[in-house]
Amino acid sequence: MIEKIRNLLAQQINADTNNDFVSDKSIKNISVNAENNSLKSIDVEIELGYPAKSRIAQIRQQISDCIKANAEFADYQINVTITCKIITHKVQAGLQPYQNIKNIIAVASGKGGVGKSTTAVNLALALQQEGANVGILDADIYGPSQPLMLGIADQKPHSEDGVNMMPLQSYGVKVMSIGFLVDSDTPMVWRGPMVSSALDQLLNQTAWGDLDFLIVDMPPGTGDAQLTLAQKVPVTGAVIVTTPQDIALIDAKKGLKMFEKVNIPILGIVENMSYHICKHCGEKEFIFGSGGGESMSKDYGIDLLGKLPLNLQIRLTTDGGKPSVEADKDSEEANIYREIARKIAVKISQKSKDTSHLFGKIKVEDKK
C-alpha cells in the first residue's frame, strides 16, 4: 500500500522544481493506519530543501488530492506534513562555508545604475517572507544604499563585546553596511586595499547569528571588492543583474565571466527595466530594447530568472525605505521578485551539498 502511494506521488510534479516529489527526494515518510475502519489514515511527510512558506498550503492540497483521487484511498483521512530544511551547499574550491551562514549569494552587475541594490534588497526580503533566516551585506563601500532602502539610515550598530558589531534589522532581515558607520555626505576616498579590508571587517566582524542566506549587494564592476569576495569568501552562487541595452549587457558579461573564472556558479540573470507599461494605453514599451537577457541566457547557458518592469513605484517605495516586496505585497513587481527568489533558493537546493565537515584536516609529518 505504501509503495502504491509512493507511485502516486511519483506522478505529481512540484511546480517549483519541475520534478516529481519522489525524484526530488522530498518524501521523508509514508505511513498507513488501516486497522481502525472508522478512522483510517495516511500520513505523508514532505521535506523541501528551500524556504516555501507561501507554497505549503498549495503543495499540501496537491498531495492530499492526489491520494484521495485513488478509489482505494477515498475514505482515508490524509495528513500531509510539510517542512523546509535549508542546508549548506558547496562553495568554490579552497574555501569552507562559515559554520553559522549556510549559503552566501552575491548579487552583482558589470555597471552601476541597473537596479542591482534594489534587486538585492527585494530578494532578501522575499526569502525572509518565505521563512528563511536572511541577512544582507552592503558591500558597496563607495556607494552604500541599503541603509536608505531599508529605512534605517539614521541608526548605528553597537558592539556587545568590543570586537564584533551587532547587525541592524529591518523587516526581519539583518543588515550591515559601511553606510551605518560614516556620515552619508562623507566620500570614501579609499584605495583598493582599504576597500578590501573594510569588506572583510563588515563580513567577519558582524555577529550575524545563524543565517540560511546572506545576500551580498556587490559594488558594480570587477575590481578589488569582487576579487576579495571570490578569493576569501565562501560563495554558494552569484546572480547577475542587467538591463536590456547593449552597453549594460557588455558589462554584465564581464561580471559573469569573472565569477566563472573563480569557479563561483552563476545562479541566473535578472533583467531589470525590461519594459514599461504605458499608463495611458496599457501597452508594453521596450524603452531600453528587448531580448538582451534572453540572448545572454542562451549564449552562456544560464537561466533568465525573471524580468522586472521599469516602474516609478519601485523607485518611490525603495527610496522611501520600504521596498516593493514589503510596500505592496500583491503588486506585479513584488510577485516577480518572490518568483525570482524562489527560483534562486530552489537552484541552490539542487546544488551539491557541502561535505567539508566530513573530512578532518590532513596533517603531513616529516619523519626524518
Coordinates of C-alpha atoms in Angstrom, one line a residue:
M1 CA 0.0 0.0 0.0
I2 CA 2.8 2.4 0.9
E3 CA 4.5 1.6 -2.4
K4 CA 1.3 2.4 -4.3
I5 CA 1.1 5.8 -2.6
R6 CA 4.7 6.4 -3.4
N7 CA 3.9 5.6 -7.1
L8 CA 1.1 8.1 -7.0
L9 CA 3.4 10.8 -5.7
A10 CA 5.9 10.0 -8.3
Q11 CA 3.4 11.3 -10.8
Q12 CA 3.0 14.6 -9.1
I13 CA 5.2 17.4 -10.2
N14 CA 6.4 20.1 -7.8
A15 CA 5.9 23.3 -9.7
D16 CA 8.9 24.9 -8.0
T17 CA 11.4 22.3 -9.1
N18 CA 9.7 20.8 -12.2
N19 CA 10.4 17.3 -10.8
D20 CA 8.2 14.8 -9.2
F21 CA 8.3 14.6 -5.4
V22 CA 9.9 11.2 -5.4
S23 CA 12.7 12.2 -7.8
D24 CA 13.3 15.3 -5.7
K25 CA 13.8 13.0 -2.6
S26 CA 11.2 15.1 -0.8
I27 CA 9.2 12.2 0.6
K28 CA 10.6 11.5 4.0
N29 CA 8.0 9.1 5.3
I30 CA 4.7 7.5 4.4
S31 CA 2.6 5.6 7.0
V32 CA -0.8 3.9 6.7
N33 CA -3.2 3.2 9.5
A34 CA -5.9 0.8 8.2
E35 CA -6.6 -1.2 11.4
N36 CA -9.4 1.1 12.6
N37 CA -12.1 1.2 9.9
S38 CA -13.7 4.2 11.5
L39 CA -10.5 6.2 11.3
K40 CA -8.3 5.0 8.5
S41 CA -5.5 7.5 7.8
I42 CA -2.5 8.1 5.6
D43 CA 0.4 10.3 6.9
V44 CA 2.9 11.8 4.4
E45 CA 5.9 13.7 5.5
I46 CA 7.4 16.1 2.9
E47 CA 10.7 17.9 3.4
L48 CA 11.6 20.8 1.0
G49 CA 15.1 22.0 0.6
Y50 CA 14.2 25.6 0.1
P51 CA 12.0 28.2 2.0
A52 CA 8.4 27.9 0.8
K53 CA 6.1 29.3 3.4
S54 CA 3.7 30.7 0.8
R55 CA 3.6 27.4 -1.1
I56 CA 3.0 24.9 1.7
A57 CA -0.8 25.0 1.7
Q58 CA -0.9 24.5 -2.1
I59 CA 1.5 21.6 -2.0
R60 CA -0.3 20.0 0.9
Q61 CA -3.6 20.2 -1.1
Q62 CA -1.9 18.8 -4.2
I63 CA -0.6 15.7 -2.3
S64 CA -3.9 15.2 -0.5
D65 CA -6.0 15.4 -3.7
C66 CA -3.7 13.1 -5.5
I67 CA -4.1 10.3 -2.9
K68 CA -7.8 10.9 -2.4
A69 CA -8.4 10.6 -6.2
N70 CA -7.5 6.9 -6.0
A71 CA -10.6 4.9 -5.2
E72 CA -8.7 2.7 -2.8
F73 CA -7.9 5.6 -0.5
A74 CA -11.1 7.6 -1.0
D75 CA -12.3 7.0 2.6
Y76 CA -8.9 7.6 4.2
Q77 CA -8.0 10.7 6.2
I78 CA -5.0 12.2 4.5
N79 CA -2.5 14.1 6.8
V80 CA 0.3 15.9 5.0
T81 CA 3.2 17.4 7.0
I82 CA 5.5 19.8 5.1
T83 CA 8.7 21.2 6.5
C84 CA 11.5 23.2 4.9
K85 CA 15.2 22.4 5.7
I86 CA 17.9 24.6 4.3
I87 CA 21.3 23.1 4.3
T88 CA 24.8 24.3 3.5
H89 CA 25.9 23.8 -0.1
K90 CA 29.3 23.6 -1.8
V91 CA 31.4 26.7 -2.3
Q92 CA 34.4 27.5 -4.5
A93 CA 37.5 25.3 -4.2
G94 CA 39.9 26.0 -1.4
L95 CA 37.3 27.6 0.9
Q96 CA 34.9 26.2 3.5
P97 CA 31.5 27.6 4.3
Y98 CA 31.0 29.6 7.5
Q99 CA 29.6 27.5 10.4
N100 CA 26.7 30.0 11.0
I101 CA 26.0 31.1 7.4
K102 CA 24.7 28.3 5.3
N103 CA 24.7 30.0 1.9
I104 CA 26.1 33.3 0.6
I105 CA 24.6 34.8 -2.6
A106 CA 26.4 37.5 -4.4
V107 CA 24.2 39.9 -6.4
A108 CA 26.4 41.7 -8.9
S109 CA 26.4 43.8 -12.1
G110 CA 29.0 44.9 -14.5
K111 CA 28.0 48.5 -14.3
G112 CA 26.1 50.8 -12.0
G113 CA 22.6 52.1 -12.4
V114 CA 21.0 48.8 -13.4
G115 CA 19.0 48.3 -10.2
K116 CA 21.3 45.8 -8.6
S117 CA 20.8 47.0 -5.0
T118 CA 17.1 47.2 -5.5
T119 CA 17.1 43.6 -6.7
A120 CA 19.3 42.5 -3.8
V121 CA 17.1 44.0 -1.1
N122 CA 13.9 42.7 -2.6
L123 CA 15.4 39.2 -2.9
A124 CA 16.5 39.3 0.7
L125 CA 13.0 40.3 1.9
A126 CA 11.3 37.7 -0.3
L127 CA 13.4 34.9 1.1
Q128 CA 12.7 36.1 4.6
Q129 CA 9.0 36.2 3.9
E130 CA 9.2 32.6 2.8
G131 CA 10.5 31.6 6.2
A132 CA 14.3 31.8 5.8
N133 CA 16.8 33.5 8.2
V134 CA 18.3 36.2 6.0
G135 CA 21.0 38.8 6.2
I136 CA 22.2 41.4 3.7
L137 CA 25.7 42.8 3.5
D138 CA 26.0 46.1 1.6
A139 CA 29.5 45.5 0.0
D140 CA 29.4 48.7 -2.0
I141 CA 31.9 50.7 0.1
Y142 CA 31.9 53.8 -2.2
G143 CA 28.1 54.0 -2.6
P144 CA 26.2 52.2 0.1
S145 CA 22.4 52.2 -0.4
Q146 CA 20.9 49.6 1.8
P147 CA 20.5 51.8 4.9
L148 CA 18.3 54.1 2.9
M149 CA 16.4 51.4 1.1
L150 CA 15.6 49.6 4.3
G151 CA 14.6 52.8 6.2
I152 CA 17.3 52.6 8.8
A153 CA 19.8 55.1 7.6
D154 CA 19.6 57.0 10.9
Q155 CA 20.6 54.0 13.0
K156 CA 24.0 52.9 14.2
P157 CA 25.2 49.4 15.1
H158 CA 26.6 48.6 18.5
S159 CA 29.1 46.1 19.9
E160 CA 28.4 43.9 22.9
D161 CA 32.0 42.6 23.2
G162 CA 34.0 45.5 21.8
V163 CA 35.1 43.4 18.8
N164 CA 32.0 42.3 16.8
M165 CA 29.2 44.6 15.6
M166 CA 25.6 43.6 16.0
P167 CA 23.8 43.9 12.7
L168 CA 20.8 46.2 12.5
Q169 CA 17.4 44.7 11.5
S170 CA 14.7 45.8 9.1
Y171 CA 11.6 43.8 8.1
G172 CA 13.1 40.7 9.8
V173 CA 16.3 40.9 7.7
K174 CA 19.7 41.5 9.4
V175 CA 21.7 44.3 7.8
M176 CA 25.3 45.6 7.8
S177 CA 26.7 48.4 5.7
I178 CA 29.6 50.9 5.8
G179 CA 26.7 53.5 5.4
F180 CA 25.9 52.9 9.1
L181 CA 29.4 53.8 10.2
V182 CA 30.1 57.0 8.2
D183 CA 28.2 60.2 7.6
S184 CA 26.1 59.9 4.4
D185 CA 27.8 63.0 3.0
T186 CA 31.3 61.7 3.6
P187 CA 33.0 60.4 0.4
M188 CA 35.0 57.2 0.8
V189 CA 38.3 58.2 -0.8
W190 CA 40.0 54.9 -0.3
R191 CA 42.4 52.8 -2.4
G192 CA 41.7 49.2 -3.2
P193 CA 43.4 47.6 -0.2
M194 CA 41.4 49.7 2.2
V195 CA 38.2 48.7 0.4
S196 CA 39.1 45.0 0.7
S197 CA 39.9 45.4 4.3
A198 CA 36.6 47.2 5.0
L199 CA 34.6 44.5 3.2
D200 CA 36.4 41.8 5.2
Q201 CA 35.6 43.5 8.5
L202 CA 32.0 44.1 7.6
L203 CA 31.6 40.5 6.9
N204 CA 33.7 38.8 9.5
Q205 CA 33.2 41.2 12.4
T206 CA 29.5 41.3 12.3
A207 CA 27.7 38.9 14.7
W208 CA 25.2 37.6 12.1
G209 CA 24.0 34.7 14.2
D210 CA 22.6 31.8 12.3
L211 CA 21.6 32.6 8.7
D212 CA 20.2 30.4 5.9
F213 CA 21.1 33.0 3.3
L214 CA 23.4 36.0 3.3
I215 CA 22.8 38.3 0.3
V216 CA 25.9 40.3 -0.6
D217 CA 25.0 43.5 -2.5
M218 CA 28.2 43.9 -4.6
P219 CA 29.6 47.1 -6.0
P220 CA 29.5 47.4 -9.8
G221 CA 32.5 46.3 -11.8
T222 CA 35.2 43.7 -11.4
G223 CA 37.6 45.3 -9.1
D224 CA 39.1 44.8 -5.6
A225 CA 35.8 44.1 -3.8
Q226 CA 34.9 41.4 -6.3
L227 CA 38.4 39.8 -6.0
T228 CA 38.2 39.8 -2.2
L229 CA 34.8 38.1 -2.3
A230 CA 36.0 35.5 -4.8
Q231 CA 39.2 34.7 -3.1
K232 CA 38.3 34.9 0.6
V233 CA 34.5 34.5 1.0
P234 CA 32.8 31.1 0.5
V235 CA 30.1 31.9 -2.0
T236 CA 27.4 29.5 -3.0
G237 CA 26.5 31.3 -6.2
A238 CA 26.1 34.6 -7.9
V239 CA 23.2 36.4 -9.5
I240 CA 23.9 38.9 -12.4
V241 CA 21.6 41.9 -12.8
T242 CA 21.5 43.7 -16.1
T243 CA 19.2 45.9 -18.3
P244 CA 18.4 45.1 -21.9
Q245 CA 20.5 47.7 -23.6
D246 CA 23.8 46.6 -25.3
I247 CA 26.1 48.7 -23.1
A248 CA 24.8 47.1 -19.9
L249 CA 24.9 43.6 -21.4
I250 CA 28.6 44.1 -22.3
D251 CA 29.5 44.9 -18.7
A252 CA 27.2 42.2 -17.3
K253 CA 29.0 39.6 -19.4
K254 CA 32.3 40.8 -17.9
G255 CA 30.9 40.2 -14.4
L256 CA 29.6 36.8 -15.4
K257 CA 33.0 35.7 -16.8
M258 CA 34.8 37.0 -13.7
F259 CA 32.7 34.7 -11.5
E260 CA 33.2 31.8 -13.9
K261 CA 37.0 32.3 -13.7
V262 CA 37.0 31.9 -9.9
N263 CA 34.6 29.0 -10.0
I264 CA 31.6 30.7 -8.4
P265 CA 28.4 29.2 -10.1
I266 CA 26.1 31.7 -11.7
L267 CA 22.6 31.1 -10.4
G268 CA 20.9 33.1 -13.1
I269 CA 20.3 36.5 -14.7
V270 CA 17.8 39.1 -13.7
E271 CA 16.8 41.6 -16.4
N272 CA 15.8 44.9 -14.8
M273 CA 13.9 47.8 -16.5
S274 CA 12.8 45.3 -19.2
Y275 CA 9.7 47.1 -20.2
H276 CA 7.4 50.0 -19.2
I277 CA 3.6 49.8 -19.1
C278 CA 2.1 52.9 -20.6
K279 CA -0.3 54.4 -18.2
H280 CA -2.5 55.7 -21.0
C281 CA -2.9 52.7 -23.3
G282 CA -1.6 49.8 -21.2
E283 CA 0.9 48.7 -23.9
K284 CA 4.4 47.4 -23.1
E285 CA 7.1 49.8 -24.2
F286 CA 10.6 48.4 -24.5
I287 CA 12.4 51.7 -23.8
F288 CA 15.9 50.1 -23.4
G289 CA 15.4 47.4 -26.1
S290 CA 14.3 43.8 -25.7
G291 CA 15.7 40.3 -25.9
G292 CA 19.1 41.2 -24.2
G293 CA 18.5 38.9 -21.2
E294 CA 17.3 36.0 -23.3
S295 CA 20.3 36.4 -25.6
M296 CA 22.7 36.4 -22.7
S297 CA 21.0 33.4 -21.2
K298 CA 21.2 31.5 -24.4
D299 CA 24.8 32.4 -25.1
Y300 CA 26.1 31.3 -21.7
G301 CA 23.6 28.5 -20.9
I302 CA 22.4 30.3 -17.8
D303 CA 18.8 30.7 -16.6
L304 CA 17.0 34.0 -17.1
L305 CA 15.4 34.2 -13.6
G306 CA 12.9 37.0 -14.4
K307 CA 12.2 40.4 -15.8
L308 CA 11.3 43.5 -13.8
P309 CA 9.4 46.4 -15.3
L310 CA 10.6 50.0 -15.4
N311 CA 8.1 51.3 -12.8
L312 CA 8.1 54.5 -10.9
Q313 CA 6.6 52.8 -7.9
I314 CA 9.6 50.6 -7.4
R315 CA 11.8 53.7 -7.1
L316 CA 9.4 55.5 -4.9
T317 CA 8.9 52.7 -2.4
T318 CA 12.6 51.8 -2.3
D319 CA 13.7 55.4 -1.8
G320 CA 11.1 55.6 0.9
G321 CA 12.7 52.8 2.9
K322 CA 10.1 50.2 2.1
P323 CA 11.0 48.1 -0.9
S324 CA 8.3 46.6 -3.2
V325 CA 8.1 43.2 -1.6
E326 CA 7.1 44.9 1.7
A327 CA 5.4 48.0 0.3
D328 CA 2.8 46.3 -1.9
K329 CA 2.9 42.5 -1.5
D330 CA 0.3 41.9 -4.1
S331 CA 1.9 44.1 -6.8
E332 CA 3.2 42.7 -10.1
E333 CA 6.8 43.6 -9.2
A334 CA 6.6 42.0 -5.7
N335 CA 5.3 38.8 -7.2
I336 CA 8.1 38.8 -9.7
Y337 CA 10.7 39.4 -7.0
R338 CA 9.3 36.5 -5.0
E339 CA 9.3 34.2 -8.0
I340 CA 12.9 35.1 -8.7
A341 CA 13.9 34.5 -5.0
R342 CA 12.1 31.1 -5.1
K343 CA 14.0 30.1 -8.3
I344 CA 17.3 31.0 -6.7
A345 CA 16.5 29.1 -3.5
V346 CA 15.5 26.0 -5.5
K347 CA 18.6 26.2 -7.7
I348 CA 20.7 26.3 -4.5
S349 CA 18.9 23.4 -3.0
Q350 CA 19.7 21.3 -6.1
K351 CA 23.5 22.1 -5.8
S352 CA 25.9 19.7 -4.3
K353 CA 25.9 19.6 -0.5
D354 CA 28.9 20.8 1.5
T355 CA 30.9 17.8 2.6
S356 CA 33.9 19.6 4.1
H357 CA 32.8 18.8 7.6
L358 CA 33.1 15.1 6.9
F359 CA 36.9 15.3 6.5
G360 CA 39.4 16.4 9.1
K361 CA 42.4 18.5 8.2
I362 CA 45.2 16.4 6.7
K363 CA 48.4 16.7 8.6
V364 CA 51.6 15.6 6.9
E365 CA 54.5 14.9 9.2
D366 CA 58.2 14.7 8.3
K367 CA 59.5 11.6 10.0
K368 CA 63.2 12.2 9.1

